[in-house]
mmCIF file of C-alpha atoms and ligand atoms in Angstrom:
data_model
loop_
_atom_site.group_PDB
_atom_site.id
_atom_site.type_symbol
_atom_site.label_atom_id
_atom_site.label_comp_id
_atom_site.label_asym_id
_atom_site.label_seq_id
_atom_site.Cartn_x
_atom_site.Cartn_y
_atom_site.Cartn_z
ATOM 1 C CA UNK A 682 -7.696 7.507 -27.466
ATOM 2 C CA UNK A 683 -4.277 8.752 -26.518
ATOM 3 C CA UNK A 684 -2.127 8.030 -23.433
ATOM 4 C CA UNK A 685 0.461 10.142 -21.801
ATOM 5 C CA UNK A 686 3.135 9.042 -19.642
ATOM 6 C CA UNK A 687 4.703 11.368 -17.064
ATOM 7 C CA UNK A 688 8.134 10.583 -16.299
ATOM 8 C CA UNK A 689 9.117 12.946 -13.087
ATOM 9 C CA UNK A 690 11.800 12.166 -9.994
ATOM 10 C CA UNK A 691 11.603 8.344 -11.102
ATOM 11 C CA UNK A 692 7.687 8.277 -10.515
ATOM 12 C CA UNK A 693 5.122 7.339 -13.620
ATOM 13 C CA UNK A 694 1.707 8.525 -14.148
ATOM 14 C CA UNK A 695 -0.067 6.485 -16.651
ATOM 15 C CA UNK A 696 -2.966 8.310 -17.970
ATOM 16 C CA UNK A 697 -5.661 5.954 -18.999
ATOM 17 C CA UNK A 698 -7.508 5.468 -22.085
ATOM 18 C CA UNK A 699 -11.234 5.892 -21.097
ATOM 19 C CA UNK A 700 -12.299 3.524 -23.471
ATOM 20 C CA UNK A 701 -9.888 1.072 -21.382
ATOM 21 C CA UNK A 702 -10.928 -2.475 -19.948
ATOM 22 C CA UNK A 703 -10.951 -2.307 -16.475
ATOM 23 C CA UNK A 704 -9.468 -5.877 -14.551
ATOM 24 C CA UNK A 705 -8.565 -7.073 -11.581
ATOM 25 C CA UNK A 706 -5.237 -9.167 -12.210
ATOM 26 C CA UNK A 707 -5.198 -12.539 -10.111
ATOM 27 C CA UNK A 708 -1.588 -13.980 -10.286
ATOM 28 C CA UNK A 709 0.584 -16.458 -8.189
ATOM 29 C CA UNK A 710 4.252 -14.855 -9.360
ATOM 30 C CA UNK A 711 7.041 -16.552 -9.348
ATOM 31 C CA UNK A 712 10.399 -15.040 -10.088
ATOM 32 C CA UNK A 713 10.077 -12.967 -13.300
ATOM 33 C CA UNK A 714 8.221 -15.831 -15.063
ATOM 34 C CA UNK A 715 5.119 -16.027 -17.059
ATOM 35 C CA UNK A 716 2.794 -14.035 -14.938
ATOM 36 C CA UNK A 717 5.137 -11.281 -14.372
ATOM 37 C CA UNK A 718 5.686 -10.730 -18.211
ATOM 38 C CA UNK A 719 1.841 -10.759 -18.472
ATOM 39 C CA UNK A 720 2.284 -7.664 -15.549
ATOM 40 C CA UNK A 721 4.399 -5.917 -17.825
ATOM 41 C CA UNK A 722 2.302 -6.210 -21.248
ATOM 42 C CA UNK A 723 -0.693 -5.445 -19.434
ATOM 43 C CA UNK A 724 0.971 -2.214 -17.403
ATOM 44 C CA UNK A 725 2.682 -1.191 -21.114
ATOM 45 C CA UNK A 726 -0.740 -1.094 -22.804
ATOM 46 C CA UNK A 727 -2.755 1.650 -21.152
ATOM 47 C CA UNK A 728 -4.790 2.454 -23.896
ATOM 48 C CA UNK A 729 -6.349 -1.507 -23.857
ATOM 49 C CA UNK A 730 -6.272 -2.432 -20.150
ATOM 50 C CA UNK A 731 -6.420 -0.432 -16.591
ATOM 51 C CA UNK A 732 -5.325 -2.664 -13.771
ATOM 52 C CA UNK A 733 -7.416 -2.098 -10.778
ATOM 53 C CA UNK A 734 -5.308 -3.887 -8.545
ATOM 54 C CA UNK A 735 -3.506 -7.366 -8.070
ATOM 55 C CA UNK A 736 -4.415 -10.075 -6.081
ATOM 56 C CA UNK A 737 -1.894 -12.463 -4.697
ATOM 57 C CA UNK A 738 -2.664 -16.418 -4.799
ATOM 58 C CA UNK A 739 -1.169 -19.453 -3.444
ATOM 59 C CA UNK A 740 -0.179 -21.465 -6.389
ATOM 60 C CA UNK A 741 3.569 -21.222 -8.190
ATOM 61 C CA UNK A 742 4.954 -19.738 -4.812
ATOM 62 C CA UNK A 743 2.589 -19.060 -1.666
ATOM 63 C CA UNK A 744 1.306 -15.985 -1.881
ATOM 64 C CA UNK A 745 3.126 -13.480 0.462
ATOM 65 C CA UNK A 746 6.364 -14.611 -1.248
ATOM 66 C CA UNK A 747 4.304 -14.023 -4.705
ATOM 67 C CA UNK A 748 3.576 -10.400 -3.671
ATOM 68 C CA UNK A 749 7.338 -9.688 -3.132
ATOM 69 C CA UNK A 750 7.813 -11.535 -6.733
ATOM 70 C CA UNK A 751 5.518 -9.006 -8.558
ATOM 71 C CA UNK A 752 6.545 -5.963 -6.253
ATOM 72 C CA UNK A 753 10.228 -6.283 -7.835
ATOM 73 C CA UNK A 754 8.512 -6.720 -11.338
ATOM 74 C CA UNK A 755 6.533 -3.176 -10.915
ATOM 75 C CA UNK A 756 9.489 -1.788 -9.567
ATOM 76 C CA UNK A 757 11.517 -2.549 -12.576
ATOM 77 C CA UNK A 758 8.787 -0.939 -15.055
ATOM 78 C CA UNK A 759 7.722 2.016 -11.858
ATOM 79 C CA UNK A 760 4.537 1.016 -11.435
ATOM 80 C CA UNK A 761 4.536 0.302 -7.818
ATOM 81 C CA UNK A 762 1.655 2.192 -7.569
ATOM 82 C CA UNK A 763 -0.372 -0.809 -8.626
ATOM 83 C CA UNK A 764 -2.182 -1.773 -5.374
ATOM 84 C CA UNK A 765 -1.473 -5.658 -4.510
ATOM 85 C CA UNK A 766 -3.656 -7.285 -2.329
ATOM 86 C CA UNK A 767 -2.783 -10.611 -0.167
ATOM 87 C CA UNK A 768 -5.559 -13.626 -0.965
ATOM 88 C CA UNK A 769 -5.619 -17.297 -0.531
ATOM 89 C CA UNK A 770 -2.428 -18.585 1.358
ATOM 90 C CA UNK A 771 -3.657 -22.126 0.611
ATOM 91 C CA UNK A 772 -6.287 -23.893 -1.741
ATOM 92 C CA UNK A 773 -9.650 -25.206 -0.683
ATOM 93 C CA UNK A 774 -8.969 -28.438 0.085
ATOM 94 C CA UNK A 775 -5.720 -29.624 -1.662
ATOM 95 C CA UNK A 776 -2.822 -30.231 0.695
ATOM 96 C CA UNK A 777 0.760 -31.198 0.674
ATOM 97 C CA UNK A 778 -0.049 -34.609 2.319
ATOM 98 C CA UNK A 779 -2.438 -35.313 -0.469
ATOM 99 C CA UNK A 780 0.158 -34.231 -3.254
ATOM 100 C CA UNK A 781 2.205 -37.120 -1.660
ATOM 101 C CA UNK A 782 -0.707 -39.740 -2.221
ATOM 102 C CA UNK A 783 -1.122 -39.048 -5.366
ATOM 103 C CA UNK A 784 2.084 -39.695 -6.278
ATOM 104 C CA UNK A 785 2.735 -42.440 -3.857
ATOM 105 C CA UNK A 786 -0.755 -43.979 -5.795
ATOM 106 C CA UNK A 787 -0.801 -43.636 -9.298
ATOM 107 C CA UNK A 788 2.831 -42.119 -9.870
ATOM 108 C CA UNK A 789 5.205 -39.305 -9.953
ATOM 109 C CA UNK A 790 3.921 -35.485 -10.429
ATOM 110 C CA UNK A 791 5.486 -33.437 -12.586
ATOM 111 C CA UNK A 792 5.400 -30.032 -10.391
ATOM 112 C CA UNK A 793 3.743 -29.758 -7.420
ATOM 113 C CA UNK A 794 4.235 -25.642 -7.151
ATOM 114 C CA UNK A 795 4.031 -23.586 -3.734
ATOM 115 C CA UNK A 796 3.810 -27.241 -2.250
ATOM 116 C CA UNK A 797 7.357 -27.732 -2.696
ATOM 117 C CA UNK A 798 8.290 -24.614 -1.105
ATOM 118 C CA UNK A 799 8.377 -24.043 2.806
ATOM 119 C CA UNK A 800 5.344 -21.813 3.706
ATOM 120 C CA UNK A 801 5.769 -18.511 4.265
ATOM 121 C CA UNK A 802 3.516 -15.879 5.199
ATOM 122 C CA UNK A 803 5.555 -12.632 5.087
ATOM 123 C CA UNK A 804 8.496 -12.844 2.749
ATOM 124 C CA UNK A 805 6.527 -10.398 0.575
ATOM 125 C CA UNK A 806 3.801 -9.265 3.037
ATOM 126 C CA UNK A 807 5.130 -5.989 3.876
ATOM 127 C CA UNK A 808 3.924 -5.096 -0.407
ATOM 128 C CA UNK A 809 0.797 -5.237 0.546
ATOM 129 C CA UNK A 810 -2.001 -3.398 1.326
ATOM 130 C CA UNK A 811 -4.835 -3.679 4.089
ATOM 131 C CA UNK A 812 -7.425 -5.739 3.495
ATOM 132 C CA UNK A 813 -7.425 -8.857 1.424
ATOM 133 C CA UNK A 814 -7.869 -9.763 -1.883
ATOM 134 C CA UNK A 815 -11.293 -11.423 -1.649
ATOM 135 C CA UNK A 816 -12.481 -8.352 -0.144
ATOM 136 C CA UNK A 817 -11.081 -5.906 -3.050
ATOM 137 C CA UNK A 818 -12.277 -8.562 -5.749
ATOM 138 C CA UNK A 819 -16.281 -8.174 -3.932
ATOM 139 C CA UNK A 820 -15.706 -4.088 -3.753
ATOM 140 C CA UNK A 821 -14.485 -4.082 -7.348
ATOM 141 C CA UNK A 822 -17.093 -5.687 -8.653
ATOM 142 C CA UNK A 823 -19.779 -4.239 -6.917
ATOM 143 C CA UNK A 824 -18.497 -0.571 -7.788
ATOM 144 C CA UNK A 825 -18.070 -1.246 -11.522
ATOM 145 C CA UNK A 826 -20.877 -3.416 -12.437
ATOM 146 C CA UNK A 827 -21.143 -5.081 -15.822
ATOM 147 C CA UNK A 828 -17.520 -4.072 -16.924
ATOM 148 C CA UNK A 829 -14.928 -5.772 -14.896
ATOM 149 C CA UNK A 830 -12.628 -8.419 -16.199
ATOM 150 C CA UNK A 831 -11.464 -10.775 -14.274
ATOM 151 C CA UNK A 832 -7.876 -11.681 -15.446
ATOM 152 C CA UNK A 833 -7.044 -15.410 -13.758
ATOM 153 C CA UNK A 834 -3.348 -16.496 -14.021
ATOM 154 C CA UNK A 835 -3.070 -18.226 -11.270
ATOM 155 C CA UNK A 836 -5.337 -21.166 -9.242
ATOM 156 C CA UNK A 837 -9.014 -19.571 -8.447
ATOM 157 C CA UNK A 838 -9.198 -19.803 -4.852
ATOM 158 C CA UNK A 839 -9.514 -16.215 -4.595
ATOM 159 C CA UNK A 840 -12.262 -15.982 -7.075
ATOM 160 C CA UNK A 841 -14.055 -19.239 -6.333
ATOM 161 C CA UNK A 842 -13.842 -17.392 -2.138
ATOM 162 C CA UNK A 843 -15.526 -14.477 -3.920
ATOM 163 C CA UNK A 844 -18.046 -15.945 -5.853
ATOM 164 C CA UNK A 845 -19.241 -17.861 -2.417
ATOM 165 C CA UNK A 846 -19.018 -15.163 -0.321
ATOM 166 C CA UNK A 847 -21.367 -12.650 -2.603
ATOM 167 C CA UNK A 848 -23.284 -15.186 -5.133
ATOM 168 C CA UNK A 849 -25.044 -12.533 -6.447
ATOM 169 C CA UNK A 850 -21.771 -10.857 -8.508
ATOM 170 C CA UNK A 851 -21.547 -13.276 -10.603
ATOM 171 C CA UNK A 852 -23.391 -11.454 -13.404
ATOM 172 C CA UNK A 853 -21.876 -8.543 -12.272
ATOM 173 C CA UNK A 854 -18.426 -9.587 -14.075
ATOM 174 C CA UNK A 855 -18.156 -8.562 -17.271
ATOM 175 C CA UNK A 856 -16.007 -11.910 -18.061
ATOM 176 C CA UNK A 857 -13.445 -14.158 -17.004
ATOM 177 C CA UNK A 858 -10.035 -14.668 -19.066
ATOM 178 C CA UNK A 859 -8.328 -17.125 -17.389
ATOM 179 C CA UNK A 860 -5.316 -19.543 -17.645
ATOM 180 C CA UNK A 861 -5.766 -23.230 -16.293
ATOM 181 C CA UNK A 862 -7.127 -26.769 -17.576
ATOM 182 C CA UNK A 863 -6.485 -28.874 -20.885
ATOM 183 C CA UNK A 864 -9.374 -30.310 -23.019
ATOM 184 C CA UNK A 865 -8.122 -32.223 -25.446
ATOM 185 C CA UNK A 866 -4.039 -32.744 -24.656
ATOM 186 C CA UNK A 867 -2.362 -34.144 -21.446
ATOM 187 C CA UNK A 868 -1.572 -32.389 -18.357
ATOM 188 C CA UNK A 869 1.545 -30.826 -17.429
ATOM 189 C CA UNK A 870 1.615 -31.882 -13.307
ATOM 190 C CA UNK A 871 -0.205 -35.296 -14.220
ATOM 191 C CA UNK A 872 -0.819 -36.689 -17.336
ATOM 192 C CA UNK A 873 -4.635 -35.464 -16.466
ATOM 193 C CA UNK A 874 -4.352 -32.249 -15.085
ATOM 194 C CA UNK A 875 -2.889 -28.903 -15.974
ATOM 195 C CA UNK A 876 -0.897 -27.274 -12.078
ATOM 196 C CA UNK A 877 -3.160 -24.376 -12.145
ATOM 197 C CA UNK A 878 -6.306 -26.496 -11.736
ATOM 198 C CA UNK A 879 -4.600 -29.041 -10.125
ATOM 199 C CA UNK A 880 -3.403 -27.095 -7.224
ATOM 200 C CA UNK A 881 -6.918 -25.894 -6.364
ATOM 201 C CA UNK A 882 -9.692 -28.268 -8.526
ATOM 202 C CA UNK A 883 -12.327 -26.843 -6.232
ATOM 203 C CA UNK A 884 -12.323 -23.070 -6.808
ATOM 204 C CA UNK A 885 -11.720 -24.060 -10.745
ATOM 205 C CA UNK A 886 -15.100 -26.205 -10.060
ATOM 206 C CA UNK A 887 -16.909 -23.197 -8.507
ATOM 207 C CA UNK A 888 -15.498 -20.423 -11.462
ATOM 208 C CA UNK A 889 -16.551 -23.121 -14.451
ATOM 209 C CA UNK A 890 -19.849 -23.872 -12.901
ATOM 210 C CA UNK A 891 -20.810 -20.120 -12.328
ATOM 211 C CA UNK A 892 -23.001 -18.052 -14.284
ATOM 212 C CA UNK A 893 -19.953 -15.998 -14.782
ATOM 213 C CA UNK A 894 -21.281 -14.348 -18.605
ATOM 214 C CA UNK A 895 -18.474 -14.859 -20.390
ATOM 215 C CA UNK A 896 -15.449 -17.195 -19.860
ATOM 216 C CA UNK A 897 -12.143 -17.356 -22.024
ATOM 217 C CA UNK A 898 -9.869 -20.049 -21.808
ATOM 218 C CA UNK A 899 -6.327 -20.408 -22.197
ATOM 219 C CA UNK A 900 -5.746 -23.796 -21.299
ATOM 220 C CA UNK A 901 -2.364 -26.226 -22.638
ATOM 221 C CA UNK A 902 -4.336 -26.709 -25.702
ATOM 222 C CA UNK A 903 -3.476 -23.257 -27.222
ATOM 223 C CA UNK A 904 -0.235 -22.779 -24.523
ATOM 224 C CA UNK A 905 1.510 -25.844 -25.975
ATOM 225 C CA UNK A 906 1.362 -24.043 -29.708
ATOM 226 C CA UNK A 907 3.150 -21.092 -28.270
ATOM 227 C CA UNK A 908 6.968 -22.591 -27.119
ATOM 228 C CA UNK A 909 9.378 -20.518 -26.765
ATOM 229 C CA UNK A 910 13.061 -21.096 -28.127
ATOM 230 C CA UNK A 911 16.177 -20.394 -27.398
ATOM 231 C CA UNK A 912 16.405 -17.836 -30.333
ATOM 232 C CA UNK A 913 13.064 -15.841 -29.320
ATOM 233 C CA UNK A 914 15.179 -15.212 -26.109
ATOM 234 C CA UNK A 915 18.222 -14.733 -27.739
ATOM 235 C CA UNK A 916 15.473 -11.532 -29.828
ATOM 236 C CA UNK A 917 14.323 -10.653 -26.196
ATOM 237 C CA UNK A 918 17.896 -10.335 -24.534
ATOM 238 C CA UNK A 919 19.976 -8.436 -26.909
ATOM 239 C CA UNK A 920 17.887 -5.335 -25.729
ATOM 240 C CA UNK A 921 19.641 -4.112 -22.389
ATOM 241 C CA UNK A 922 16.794 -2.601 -20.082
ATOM 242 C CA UNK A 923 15.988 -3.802 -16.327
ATOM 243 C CA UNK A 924 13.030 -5.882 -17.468
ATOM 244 C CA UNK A 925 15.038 -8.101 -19.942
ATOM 245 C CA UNK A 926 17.493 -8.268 -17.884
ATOM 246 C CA UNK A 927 15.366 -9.823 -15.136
ATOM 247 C CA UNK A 928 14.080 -11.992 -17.882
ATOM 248 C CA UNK A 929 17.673 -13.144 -18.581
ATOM 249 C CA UNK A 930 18.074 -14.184 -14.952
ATOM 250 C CA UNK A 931 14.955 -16.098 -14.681
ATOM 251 C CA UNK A 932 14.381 -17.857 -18.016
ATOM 252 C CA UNK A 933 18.059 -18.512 -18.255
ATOM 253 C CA UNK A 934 19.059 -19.660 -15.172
ATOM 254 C CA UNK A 935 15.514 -21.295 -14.033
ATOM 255 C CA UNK A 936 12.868 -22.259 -16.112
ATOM 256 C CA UNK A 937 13.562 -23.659 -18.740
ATOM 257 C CA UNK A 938 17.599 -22.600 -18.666
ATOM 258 C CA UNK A 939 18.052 -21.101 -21.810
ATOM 259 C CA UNK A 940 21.808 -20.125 -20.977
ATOM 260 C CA UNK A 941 22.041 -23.740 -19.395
ATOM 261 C CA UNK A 942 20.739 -26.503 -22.012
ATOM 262 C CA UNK A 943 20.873 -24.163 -25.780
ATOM 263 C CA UNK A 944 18.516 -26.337 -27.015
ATOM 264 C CA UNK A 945 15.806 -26.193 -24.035
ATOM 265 C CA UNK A 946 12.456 -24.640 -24.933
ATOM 266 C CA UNK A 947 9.828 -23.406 -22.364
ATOM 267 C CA UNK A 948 6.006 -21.960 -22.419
ATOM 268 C CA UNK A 949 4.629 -18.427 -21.477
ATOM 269 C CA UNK A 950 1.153 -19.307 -21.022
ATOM 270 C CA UNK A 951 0.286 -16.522 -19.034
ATOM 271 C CA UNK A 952 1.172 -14.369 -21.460
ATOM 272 C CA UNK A 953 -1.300 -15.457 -24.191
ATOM 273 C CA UNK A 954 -4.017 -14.599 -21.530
ATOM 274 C CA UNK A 955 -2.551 -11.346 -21.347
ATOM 275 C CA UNK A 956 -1.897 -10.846 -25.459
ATOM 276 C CA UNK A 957 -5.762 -11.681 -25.782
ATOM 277 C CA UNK A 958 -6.517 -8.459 -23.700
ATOM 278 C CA UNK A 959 -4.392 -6.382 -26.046
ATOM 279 C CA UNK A 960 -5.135 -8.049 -29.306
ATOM 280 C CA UNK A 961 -6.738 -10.799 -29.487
ATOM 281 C CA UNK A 962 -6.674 -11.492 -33.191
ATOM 282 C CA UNK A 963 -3.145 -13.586 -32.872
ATOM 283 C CA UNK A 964 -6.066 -17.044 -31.404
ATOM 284 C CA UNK A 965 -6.974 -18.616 -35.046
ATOM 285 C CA UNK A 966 -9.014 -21.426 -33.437
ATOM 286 C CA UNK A 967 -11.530 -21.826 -30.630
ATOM 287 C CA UNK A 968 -14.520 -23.759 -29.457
ATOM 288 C CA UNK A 969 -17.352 -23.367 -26.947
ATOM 289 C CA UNK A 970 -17.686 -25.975 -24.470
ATOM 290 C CA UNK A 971 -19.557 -26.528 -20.830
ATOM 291 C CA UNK A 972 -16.897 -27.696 -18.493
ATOM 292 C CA UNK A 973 -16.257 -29.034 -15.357
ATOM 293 C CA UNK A 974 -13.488 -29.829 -13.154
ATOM 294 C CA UNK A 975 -12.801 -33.317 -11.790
ATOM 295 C CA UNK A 976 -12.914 -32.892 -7.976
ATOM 296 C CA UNK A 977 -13.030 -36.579 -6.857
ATOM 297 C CA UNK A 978 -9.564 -37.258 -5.198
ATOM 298 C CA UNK A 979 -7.994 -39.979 -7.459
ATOM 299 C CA UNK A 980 -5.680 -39.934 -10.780
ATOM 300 C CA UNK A 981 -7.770 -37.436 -12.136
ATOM 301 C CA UNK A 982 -8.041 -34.793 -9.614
ATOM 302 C CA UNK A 983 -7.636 -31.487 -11.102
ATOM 303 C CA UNK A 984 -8.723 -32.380 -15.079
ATOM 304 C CA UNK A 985 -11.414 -30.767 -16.804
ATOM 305 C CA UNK A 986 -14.556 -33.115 -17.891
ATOM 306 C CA UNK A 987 -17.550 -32.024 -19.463
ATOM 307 C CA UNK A 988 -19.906 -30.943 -17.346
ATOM 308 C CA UNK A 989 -23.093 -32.723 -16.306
ATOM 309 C CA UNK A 990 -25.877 -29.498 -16.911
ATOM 310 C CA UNK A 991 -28.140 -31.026 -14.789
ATOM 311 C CA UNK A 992 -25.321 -30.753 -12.205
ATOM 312 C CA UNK A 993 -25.056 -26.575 -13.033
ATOM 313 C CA UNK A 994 -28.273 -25.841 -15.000
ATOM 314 C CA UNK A 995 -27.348 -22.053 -15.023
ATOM 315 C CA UNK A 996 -23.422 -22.432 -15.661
ATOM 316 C CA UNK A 997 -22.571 -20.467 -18.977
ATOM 317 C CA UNK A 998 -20.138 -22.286 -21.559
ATOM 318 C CA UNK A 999 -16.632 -21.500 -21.793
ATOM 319 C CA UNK A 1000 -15.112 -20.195 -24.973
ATOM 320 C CA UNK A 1001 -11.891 -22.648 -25.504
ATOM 321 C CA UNK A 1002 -8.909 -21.264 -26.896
ATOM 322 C CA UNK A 1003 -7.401 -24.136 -29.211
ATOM 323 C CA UNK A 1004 -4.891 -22.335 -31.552
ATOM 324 C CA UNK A 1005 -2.778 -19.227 -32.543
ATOM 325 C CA UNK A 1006 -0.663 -17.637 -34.806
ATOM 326 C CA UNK A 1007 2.754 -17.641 -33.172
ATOM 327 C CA UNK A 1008 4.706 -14.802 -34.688
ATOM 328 C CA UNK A 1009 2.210 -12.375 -34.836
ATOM 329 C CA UNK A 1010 1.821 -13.266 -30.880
ATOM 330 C CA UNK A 1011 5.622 -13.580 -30.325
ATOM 331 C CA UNK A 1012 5.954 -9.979 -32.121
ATOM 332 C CA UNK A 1013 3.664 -8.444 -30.028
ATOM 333 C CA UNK A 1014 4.994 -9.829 -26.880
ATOM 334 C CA UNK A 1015 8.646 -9.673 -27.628
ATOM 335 C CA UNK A 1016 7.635 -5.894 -28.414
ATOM 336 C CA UNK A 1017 6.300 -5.288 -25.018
ATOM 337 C CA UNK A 1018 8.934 -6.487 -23.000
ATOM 338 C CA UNK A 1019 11.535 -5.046 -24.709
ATOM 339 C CA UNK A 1020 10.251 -1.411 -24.666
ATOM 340 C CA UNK A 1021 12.063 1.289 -22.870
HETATM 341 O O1 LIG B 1098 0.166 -24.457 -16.368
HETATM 342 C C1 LIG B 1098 0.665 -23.175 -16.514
HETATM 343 C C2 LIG B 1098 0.331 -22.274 -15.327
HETATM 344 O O2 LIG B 1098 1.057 -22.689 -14.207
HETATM 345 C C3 LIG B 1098 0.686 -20.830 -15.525
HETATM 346 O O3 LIG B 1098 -0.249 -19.998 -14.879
HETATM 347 C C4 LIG B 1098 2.080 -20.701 -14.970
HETATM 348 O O4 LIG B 1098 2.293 -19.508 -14.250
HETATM 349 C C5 LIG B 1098 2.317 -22.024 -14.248
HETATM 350 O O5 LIG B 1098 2.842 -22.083 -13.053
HETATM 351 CA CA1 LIG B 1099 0.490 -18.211 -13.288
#
């Protein structure tokens, strides 16, 4: 299948592949981080992937301000005609105050995201359209049955608010790709759980128990594999467009401060989510697991744990990614970002 792009008075028309997969991209942005760069290798490969829409999440940033995040992102690429849709400003039960507890109990967190910003509910609002996310997630679905993908880069609140509200759509999406959890290495916010499922363990309980037919993980165990050096940005920066330049800014001056600390390395997990919808023969080692989130408030709120079938008779297993091959990954991605 071909594509054709129309450049004309700064507008783009991306004509899709019809053999495309369609998704609905659920994101907490943050800057021109991880889940931005997996906006712009999803939005540069037309012929894979046709983005639906985006729905905003309450996890890295809350998610008004994460709207206005990604709004600059399709800007820079002119794709603002990708509709974004506000969801979840908070998640299910996790709060602030209990983010304090658990650090005042069993010791300090490593990141405690959108919680360490003050709220907001309409630095980015004004991005957005009418109607929420939860909404446009049900109406997807329900209009394309059997082929949507549900790309999950953020906390599920959204999703876990959608599979509650309409039960009976969970065999109605095609699968679930999703970043969040570890299985067999440490957390990154405590040294049991990974931020995404930490911020909202609930709606991670709901998506894992579902009957969701196929789930793909990229969890720390493959992310860690993939770091990212001070030389692959060094690749990424030498090419002058608006994108890397953004990129520059964000991974240079914020996380992890390339142009800061030379010898600081950082993690695009995200992005690996995002490279498996283009090509998804970079993952070299996987597993198939039933899994469950740990939603018991205590040190290890947030990790995954096997799940308990009798718990979730119907819940279908998740397919684990464990390991990848890092320059054919880095080769793709680096070629992504950098295009003109
Ligand atoms: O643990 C990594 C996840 O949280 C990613 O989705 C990234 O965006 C980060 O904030
Ligand atoms: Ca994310």
């Amino acid at each position: 299948m071909t594509r054709l792009i129309l450049m004309a008075a700064g507008v783009c028309v991306v004509m899709q592949a019809a053999s495309a997969e369609k998704i609905v991209f659920d994101t907490d942005p943050l800057r021109f981080t991880d889940d931005g760069h997996a906006a712009v290798m999803l939005l540069r490969s037309p012929e894979k992937v046709q983005i639906l829409g985006m729905t905003m999440v309450a996890g890295n940033a809350w998610a008004a301000e994460g709207a206005g995040f990604m709004w600059k992102t399709l800007k820079a690429i002119h794709r603002t005609d990708v509709p974004l849709y506000l969801g979840a400003q908070a998640p299910l039960v996790h709060t602030l105050a209990m983010a304090k507890e658990e650090a005042r109990q069993w010791g300090p967190l490593a990141y405690i995201a959108a919680f360490g910003r003050p709220f907001t509910a309409d630095s980015g609002a004004a991005r957005v359209q009418r109607g929420n996310a939860v909404d446009f997630l049900v109406r997807t679905i329900e209009r394309n049955p059997g082929t949507v993908t549900v790309f999950a880069i953020g906390p599920m609140t959204n999703i876990a608010m959608a599979l509650r509200l309409r039960p009976d759509l969970e065999t109605k999406i095609r699968q679930i790709v999703f970043m969040g959890g570890n299985v067999h290495v440490p957390g990154n916010v405590t040294a049991y759980a990974e931020v995404n499922f930490w911020f909202d363990p609930e709606a991670a309980q709901v998506v894992l128990r579902s009957k969701i037919p196929r789930k793909v993980m990229f969890g720390l165990d493959i992310c860690n594999h993939a770091v990212m050096t001070r030389a692959m940005f060094d690749e990424i920066v030498a090419v002058k467009t608006p994108v890397t330049e953004m990129f520059k800014d964000s991974l240079g001056n914020h996380y992890p401060e390339f142009l800061k600390k030379p010898g600081a390395t950082g993690y695009i997990w995200d992005c690996l989510a995002a490279g498996y919808l283009i090509d998804p023969s970079f993952v070299t080692r996987s597993e198939k697991l039933y899994l469950d989130v740990e939603s018991n408030f205590g040190k290890n709120y947030g990790a995954v744990r096997e799940l308990d079938r009798k718990l979730a008779p119907e819940a279908t297993a998740v397919e684990v990614m464990l390991d990848l091959d890092v320059a054919k990954f880095f080769r793709m991605y680096k070629n992504l970002l950098t295009r003109r």
